[in-house]
């Protein structure tokens, strides 16, 4: 596995990362990591690699878009000195364009999204050894759906930045698409955005697979 | 307008009708009619035709399907002796097939839906002068979406029963489709089922138009 | 209709406008526009003219009088750069004279009311293209009632300012009087001030009629 | 004073009597008598005539009309074996005709009111030594107001029954009218029905004056 | 009566005055005057002398002793410009000596009490036309009880200051003693300090008698 | 010590025994024994004699008088088959005579108290090996106080019954009197009835001393 | 994998199974499966084998011991007609012997545990195709700890019954022991009984491994 | 006894001292001393030596380690000018090493613990006449348990500092060990850290014995 003994792994993002985590710490006992994929990743790491002592920190905040991340980047990411950083952002950047279309101040369009995310990655690269970029996703199987198309566009931006900067890349939409072939979207998320436990397992598996997690390790 | 002085108009249905109405009364002051289309219909009738004294009663119950309506039909519909009865049911009959696909006891399939709804209409027709059948709807603009297709099928059943029994018929899906051409579904309902105030106005307008409400009456 | 594509329409006032709106934003999903006439106006605009993308903002605050509005005018009105501004104020200016007659600091008498409201209108006129002045109202059918007489006097001041400044004018008291001929005041408001849903529909209709809303548009 | 040592004085009525009393006891410490005129009457009796040991019991229930009283008369009045009984009922009998005019099952019209109240008095007379009949009231100074006129009609019925049966009679409307000459109704009750502390003092004084309470006793 | 048209009457003190009043205003509708003697005094004044428009303000704060009053005197008394000021303080000054005897910082001994109270009166006299000094009290009939003796001593100080400064004086302990001859202290206050409604009526009567309130006025 | 290995010790009484115990069990973890003397007795027994495994059960219920105990004696005492039973009752029997003197149904006078308590003891004696009778008490140092005199009278009844039936007897009033010589009653209980932690320690010590608890055991 | 398309898998047990599941259903959306290993098993099955449509039901109830299971076996297990049944019970049977040692009615000793569990298995075997027996566990690494020894004894009983009846067997204690070699017990459970998310992943992995779950399936 | 008339005794520590005390005062009525050993010590002192007027203050704060104490030492200890100071700290310093082993910032290792505690004692010695050092403890009977071994190590540090500085020393672990021979740890604390009432009595007894409390004093 790519993670080594004693490393710190920090996740940042929006409500899908947050999931009611403890604030501001984002780590500790009693559900401090929230109820989502971050907590499942942590539990898998502790259960299967207890000897590694991987330290997982959750710095997701509900409602955040990429500009919000930029605002708190120094304090909530860099000051933590993580060895690994995983970023999943973009849901709200896109969603606001569709659920409150007339409040344009709340939208983050593709160019702004791209330049902001790229600047965060470039600023962080020299200081954090391992970066993971996860695409945002939309639990809608119809690829012609307007919001799905936009979300795919943002996903492509994430992919481009990952390739340019040589960071690990996770296509969460692709991971969900496998399940969406079998299950209707409402099974995974009533609002097509906030996943059930099943959806969070999809995210956690995608992450763990990317970092070489050995599922059958005993 | 088709409603006459002193008539009682009863609405029955699921959560879209219920909208946190007072239980069991379903009428009275202080929001007893709930926060949805029933309350808007009532307010429009009182504001524009105050001299008619139309009495509106809301008997919607969240989560109900057509079989649940059948169970409480005598007490919650017939015992009220309404002059008008409006039925909008089917959301949960269909939704459970998509959000909890493995719990089949919670599904009401098309044939059961049709026979149950028809029997309710036929049982009621001799006792209630005026019936209105409203289709269920799904706030998804993609007509090829699996759940939308099923919902359209249930809507066609409602239409067939309305034609067979000669009752007023309202195609709520058609009413929403006009708006869905312009606004993305998430604007009208995060879960594509429970409408915002805008969605409830669409429903209220469709109902009022059907009963000959004169909007410009002064 | 007088409102055009992409315009922003801001409402300001007291508890009748506020109705539990989201603060401070006053717009967004999940009932951010409150439960009163502002929300109905918005829902009607979205439902009937979805292609226009009218943006509605609610800046009402419970308990406010015209002097309170003046205090927050820059931040809560001008900084929003609305295309349309609708003002309905005066209830508390008058009510405090009648429900707490001995606490005179809480009263805003007619001359103060007039000069303050006029100055707000004149200050705003050059910056906001379209102004609507709605009178305050009192849900008491007896025109000789002391508080009703005072409220009518304040309504006349609003009318005078509207005429002087050439702004749109809505006589809400007149709109209610039509209903009060048929329904006793307690049906519309237990305290004769805070309307039921029916009362809010009366207000919304008066506003929409004034801006040329086409009710029968399909 | 007409009340003698060791007597029990029971009040029955609607929300104006109830005022959040302890249920079911209606007596005891810690505000068991509620926050209205019953508690003030009790406190005055204990403070000025502590040696008499008058026992006051409150059996008011919010929302009750005269038919509701009839239903619980045996248990809530007769079974208590009071020496004095004071009845004030009628608010809801009338109010429902005005605030929910279309729900006629909730109305108690004058003839029903009269026959029910008279039967209660006649049934009770042989068992309870001292009866007091208090009129219902409406805190509206305009005597031509529709609901005020109806309330006055019900007050006249109370007076007629008091005269026929030779019971003490208290015209609460007359007591309030003295104050309403000076203070606007909203000062005494926002909804013109549920009095402020001032209104409850008006009621308590009217009662105490009728039973010969000596205010200046030292 | 000594109070004249349009005068403002301010009460200051501890929890017995406070009684859950609205803060900071201490006046207005909806129980703003609290649930104790201040509210009863106000209600009596409005009910019996509605034409005078006496304005009552409650500035009691639970737990206060005379030093606490001194700290907030400018803001909570003088800045209100009352025509009448009624002071009742001393309960906590004494009580802490008995319920937390080892925490001496919480005690206010007699000399400190006397000099502080006198300085407040002398500072206020030139600015407020009418002062009323009410003694603190202890609902214990045994005059040899240690805390009762101390409370009587503080009452005597109040009396001395009243005589020296020529202000109205109310011996609340004497007023209670009349009732305590008939009723055991626990009937008036479980903790011998915070009165029931009966106890608050004793206080209100003592105050109203002192200012020449005409109980039989009609 | 008189208690032997494996014995069950049951306490019954009123609110002073209850102290928010778990209901109905009255034993277990997490504060199931309440916050009063029962819990302190239990903790002392477990801490000092852990090898004995004494099982303590709390069956106190707030507000109970001796007649209430009689009603639930079979279920709450005898069915538990205790080896030891400690009874402390009488507070409410006396208190109601003083705090609600006019509600005589709530009083239990001395003769009724004596016959009821004696019958309980006689009924229990053959079945429970060890009985302890604790007097009720009143935290008032003035022996001439009316309620104190009555409480002493009830205490004397308890003593008489203990002597007649040969059960262990604890004079709780005497135990408190030692402390009351030094501390004013309000330090031990604001209402002179419900003790602070200090008061509960007085009760626990009196009990433990009576059963031969060795405080210095190591 | 051993589970086949459309099968129903029911889990029964105590608080470790329950984890705040929806009651009584134990299945559905919105966290109906609780927050523990059952929910993780379900999410893994849906995420990795979405086409199988495995239906998971949680019938755990906090505090249950094996006798409690017996009481509700017909209704909560057999009436569900599961294809798979997984039983994990024994924690409370053992724990009560250690945390409330004197309340022997709350203990279930080894012989009673064994006969009851065996009878449940034998009664169920003919009706449910696939049974899984999971041992109870105790998160204490010291094998000489008294409660750990007892828990191991109960685990051995489970193993014996599994062997006798030919059902699948999961040694959860063994699964935890691997982790306990690396992590101190308090990391997995403050009270050594209720696991953190990491502990529930250990349980879920043990279950899934036993039924042939293919972790690397894509 | 070592404590003298009028002395102030201050306790400082973590959650075991805190036990929901009043903040910030840490003394007064109504449970201000919390629910733990501090409150029991206080109650014993008041009950058995009421004439001494010992003043007990609780300054424990949940979650504190020795570094946290250092931060607030001036304000929470020295500014109180106690005559006696009792310190019990170390639980969290050790526990975090075991329950969140990867978050090393939360650990206080032995050297840091020793130097910090010693500096606090040396700084305080000249100002506070009487110091008591209580060891931290861990309710685990297995002396080879890793966390128990560490806790014993910290206890030894406390002992060393006490000997060096000549302060009173209490070995709380030794006091608990006596009980742990008879009772399984879960009886005293589910999490082996926060004691039940029995555990707090063990602590209180150890303290009182050390200061020469005479249990049999009458």
Short mmCIF file of N, CA, C and O in Angstrom, two decimals, chain H residues 19-80:
data_model
loop_
_atom_site.label_atom_id
_atom_site.label_comp_id
_atom_site.label_asym_id
_atom_site.label_seq_id
_atom_site.Cartn_x
_atom_site.Cartn_y
_atom_site.Cartn_z
N UNK H 19 -16.93 16.81 37.40
CA UNK H 19 -18.24 16.19 37.65
C UNK H 19 -19.40 17.16 37.56
O UNK H 19 -20.30 17.16 38.42
N UNK H 20 -19.36 18.01 36.54
CA UNK H 20 -20.49 18.90 36.27
C UNK H 20 -20.67 19.98 37.34
O UNK H 20 -21.79 20.36 37.67
N UNK H 21 -19.57 20.49 37.86
CA UNK H 21 -19.62 21.57 38.85
C UNK H 21 -20.13 22.86 38.19
O UNK H 21 -20.11 23.00 36.97
N UNK H 22 -20.56 23.83 39.01
CA UNK H 22 -20.93 25.15 38.51
C UNK H 22 -19.68 25.87 38.03
O UNK H 22 -18.65 25.84 38.70
N UNK H 23 -19.79 26.50 36.87
CA UNK H 23 -18.65 27.23 36.32
C UNK H 23 -19.03 28.69 36.13
O UNK H 23 -20.12 28.96 35.69
N UNK H 24 -18.19 29.66 36.41
CA UNK H 24 -16.83 29.44 36.89
C UNK H 24 -16.72 29.32 38.41
O UNK H 24 -15.65 28.95 38.89
N UNK H 25 -17.79 29.61 39.16
CA UNK H 25 -17.64 29.76 40.61
C UNK H 25 -17.04 28.52 41.30
O UNK H 25 -16.09 28.61 42.07
N UNK H 26 -17.63 27.36 41.03
CA UNK H 26 -17.14 26.16 41.67
C UNK H 26 -17.49 26.05 43.13
O UNK H 26 -16.92 25.23 43.87
N UNK H 27 -18.43 26.84 43.57
CA UNK H 27 -18.94 26.71 44.94
C UNK H 27 -20.32 27.36 45.00
O UNK H 27 -20.72 28.06 44.07
N UNK H 28 -21.03 27.13 46.10
CA UNK H 28 -22.38 27.66 46.25
C UNK H 28 -23.37 26.53 46.45
O UNK H 28 -22.98 25.38 46.66
N UNK H 29 -24.65 26.90 46.38
CA UNK H 29 -25.70 25.90 46.60
C UNK H 29 -26.02 25.17 45.30
O UNK H 29 -25.39 25.38 44.29
N UNK H 30 -27.02 24.32 45.35
CA UNK H 30 -27.58 23.69 44.16
C UNK H 30 -26.54 22.91 43.36
O UNK H 30 -26.42 23.07 42.14
N UNK H 31 -25.79 22.07 44.03
CA UNK H 31 -24.88 21.19 43.31
C UNK H 31 -23.69 21.88 42.69
O UNK H 31 -23.08 21.36 41.75
N UNK H 32 -23.33 23.05 43.18
CA UNK H 32 -22.22 23.80 42.57
C UNK H 32 -20.89 23.07 42.65
O UNK H 32 -19.97 23.36 41.89
N UNK H 33 -20.78 22.10 43.56
CA UNK H 33 -19.52 21.37 43.72
C UNK H 33 -19.45 20.12 42.85
O UNK H 33 -18.48 19.36 42.93
N UNK H 34 -20.46 19.91 42.00
CA UNK H 34 -20.45 18.74 41.14
C UNK H 34 -20.98 17.51 41.84
O UNK H 34 -21.48 17.57 42.97
N UNK H 35 -20.87 16.37 41.15
CA UNK H 35 -21.46 15.13 41.67
C UNK H 35 -20.41 14.12 42.09
O UNK H 35 -20.73 12.93 42.22
N UNK H 36 -19.17 14.53 42.27
CA UNK H 36 -18.14 13.56 42.54
C UNK H 36 -17.55 13.64 43.94
O UNK H 36 -18.22 14.07 44.89
N UNK H 37 -16.31 13.22 44.06
CA UNK H 37 -15.69 13.12 45.38
C UNK H 37 -15.58 14.47 46.08
O UNK H 37 -15.64 14.54 47.32
N UNK H 38 -15.44 15.55 45.33
CA UNK H 38 -15.34 16.88 45.97
C UNK H 38 -16.61 17.18 46.76
O UNK H 38 -16.56 17.64 47.90
N UNK H 39 -17.74 16.89 46.15
CA UNK H 39 -19.01 17.14 46.82
C UNK H 39 -19.17 16.24 48.05
O UNK H 39 -19.71 16.67 49.07
N UNK H 40 -18.68 15.01 47.97
CA UNK H 40 -18.79 14.12 49.12
C UNK H 40 -17.87 14.59 50.25
O UNK H 40 -18.26 14.60 51.43
N UNK H 41 -16.65 14.99 49.90
CA UNK H 41 -15.75 15.53 50.92
C UNK H 41 -16.39 16.73 51.61
O UNK H 41 -16.42 16.83 52.85
N UNK H 42 -16.94 17.64 50.80
CA UNK H 42 -17.58 18.82 51.37
C UNK H 42 -18.73 18.44 52.29
O UNK H 42 -18.84 18.95 53.41
N UNK H 43 -19.59 17.54 51.83
CA UNK H 43 -20.75 17.16 52.63
C UNK H 43 -20.32 16.50 53.93
O UNK H 43 -20.92 16.72 54.99
N UNK H 44 -19.29 15.67 53.89
CA UNK H 44 -18.80 15.03 55.11
C UNK H 44 -18.26 16.09 56.08
O UNK H 44 -18.53 16.03 57.28
N UNK H 45 -17.51 17.05 55.55
CA UNK H 45 -16.97 18.09 56.42
C UNK H 45 -18.08 18.92 57.06
O UNK H 45 -18.04 19.20 58.27
N UNK H 46 -19.09 19.29 56.28
CA UNK H 46 -20.17 20.10 56.85
C UNK H 46 -21.00 19.28 57.83
O UNK H 46 -21.47 19.80 58.85
N UNK H 47 -21.21 18.01 57.53
CA UNK H 47 -22.09 17.19 58.37
C UNK H 47 -21.42 16.84 59.69
O UNK H 47 -22.07 16.80 60.74
N UNK H 48 -20.11 16.60 59.66
CA UNK H 48 -19.44 16.11 60.86
C UNK H 48 -18.73 17.24 61.62
O UNK H 48 -18.60 17.19 62.84
N UNK H 49 -18.30 18.25 60.91
CA UNK H 49 -17.65 19.40 61.57
C UNK H 49 -18.36 20.70 61.18
O UNK H 49 -17.73 21.62 60.66
N UNK H 50 -19.64 20.80 61.42
CA UNK H 50 -20.36 22.00 60.95
C UNK H 50 -19.81 23.28 61.57
O UNK H 50 -19.93 24.34 60.98
N UNK H 51 -19.22 23.17 62.76
CA UNK H 51 -18.77 24.38 63.45
C UNK H 51 -17.50 24.95 62.84
O UNK H 51 -17.11 26.08 63.13
N UNK H 52 -16.82 24.16 61.96
CA UNK H 52 -15.55 24.63 61.41
C UNK H 52 -15.73 25.59 60.24
O UNK H 52 -14.86 26.41 59.95
N UNK H 53 -16.85 25.46 59.54
CA UNK H 53 -17.05 26.37 58.41
C UNK H 53 -15.97 26.24 57.35
O UNK H 53 -15.47 27.25 56.84
N UNK H 54 -15.60 25.01 57.04
CA UNK H 54 -14.63 24.80 55.95
C UNK H 54 -15.29 25.19 54.63
O UNK H 54 -16.44 24.81 54.37
N UNK H 55 -14.57 25.92 53.81
CA UNK H 55 -15.11 26.36 52.51
C UNK H 55 -14.44 25.56 51.40
O UNK H 55 -13.23 25.65 51.23
N UNK H 56 -15.23 24.79 50.67
CA UNK H 56 -14.69 23.94 49.63
C UNK H 56 -14.98 24.54 48.26
O UNK H 56 -16.09 25.00 48.00
N UNK H 57 -13.95 24.55 47.40
CA UNK H 57 -14.08 25.11 46.05
C UNK H 57 -13.60 24.05 45.05
O UNK H 57 -12.57 23.43 45.25
N UNK H 58 -14.37 23.86 43.98
CA UNK H 58 -14.02 22.88 42.95
C UNK H 58 -13.61 23.61 41.67
O UNK H 58 -14.40 24.34 41.08
N UNK H 59 -12.38 23.41 41.23
CA UNK H 59 -11.90 24.04 40.00
C UNK H 59 -11.46 23.01 38.96
O UNK H 59 -10.61 23.29 38.11
N UNK H 60 -12.06 21.81 39.04
CA UNK H 60 -11.77 20.80 38.02
C UNK H 60 -12.40 21.18 36.68
O UNK H 60 -13.45 21.82 36.65
N UNK H 61 -11.75 20.79 35.59
CA UNK H 61 -12.31 21.00 34.25
C UNK H 61 -12.09 19.73 33.44
O UNK H 61 -10.96 19.24 33.30
N UNK H 62 -13.19 19.22 32.88
CA UNK H 62 -13.14 17.97 32.12
C UNK H 62 -12.13 18.06 30.98
O UNK H 62 -12.07 19.07 30.28
N UNK H 63 -11.39 16.98 30.79
CA UNK H 63 -10.47 16.89 29.66
C UNK H 63 -9.10 17.48 29.93
O UNK H 63 -8.19 17.31 29.11
N UNK H 64 -8.93 18.15 31.04
CA UNK H 64 -7.65 18.79 31.33
C UNK H 64 -6.52 17.79 31.56
O UNK H 64 -6.71 16.71 32.12
N UNK H 65 -5.35 18.18 31.09
CA UNK H 65 -4.13 17.49 31.48
C UNK H 65 -3.27 18.49 32.27
O UNK H 65 -3.70 19.63 32.50
N UNK H 66 -2.07 18.08 32.65
CA UNK H 66 -1.29 18.95 33.54
C UNK H 66 -0.87 20.25 32.86
O UNK H 66 -0.74 21.29 33.52
N UNK H 67 -0.72 20.21 31.54
CA UNK H 67 -0.38 21.45 30.84
C UNK H 67 -1.56 22.42 30.85
O UNK H 67 -1.38 23.64 30.97
N UNK H 68 -2.76 21.89 30.74
CA UNK H 68 -3.93 22.76 30.85
C UNK H 68 -4.01 23.41 32.22
O UNK H 68 -4.37 24.58 32.34
N UNK H 69 -3.67 22.65 33.26
CA UNK H 69 -3.67 23.23 34.61
C UNK H 69 -2.69 24.40 34.68
O UNK H 69 -3.00 25.46 35.23
N UNK H 70 -1.53 24.19 34.12
CA UNK H 70 -0.51 25.22 34.16
C UNK H 70 -1.02 26.53 33.55
O UNK H 70 -0.80 27.61 34.09
N UNK H 71 -1.73 26.39 32.44
CA UNK H 71 -2.25 27.57 31.74
C UNK H 71 -3.18 28.40 32.61
O UNK H 71 -3.20 29.63 32.52
N UNK H 72 -3.96 27.75 33.45
CA UNK H 72 -4.96 28.49 34.22
C UNK H 72 -4.62 28.53 35.71
O UNK H 72 -5.51 28.81 36.52
N UNK H 73 -3.39 28.27 36.06
CA UNK H 73 -3.02 28.13 37.47
C UNK H 73 -3.21 29.43 38.25
O UNK H 73 -3.73 29.43 39.37
N UNK H 74 -2.76 30.55 37.67
CA UNK H 74 -2.85 31.82 38.39
C UNK H 74 -4.31 32.14 38.72
O UNK H 74 -4.67 32.40 39.86
N UNK H 75 -5.13 32.10 37.70
CA UNK H 75 -6.52 32.51 37.87
C UNK H 75 -7.34 31.52 38.69
O UNK H 75 -8.12 31.91 39.56
N UNK H 76 -7.14 30.23 38.42
CA UNK H 76 -8.04 29.23 39.00
C UNK H 76 -7.52 28.65 40.32
O UNK H 76 -8.27 27.96 41.02
N UNK H 77 -6.25 28.89 40.64
CA UNK H 77 -5.75 28.41 41.92
C UNK H 77 -5.25 29.57 42.78
O UNK H 77 -5.83 29.88 43.83
N UNK H 78 -4.21 30.22 42.35
CA UNK H 78 -3.55 31.20 43.22
C UNK H 78 -4.45 32.38 43.57
O UNK H 78 -4.47 32.84 44.72
N UNK H 79 -5.22 32.85 42.58
CA UNK H 79 -6.09 34.00 42.87
C UNK H 79 -7.17 33.68 43.90
O UNK H 79 -7.78 34.59 44.45
N UNK H 80 -7.41 32.41 44.15
CA UNK H 80 -8.42 32.03 45.15
C UNK H 80 -7.87 32.06 46.57
O UNK H 80 -8.63 31.93 47.52
#
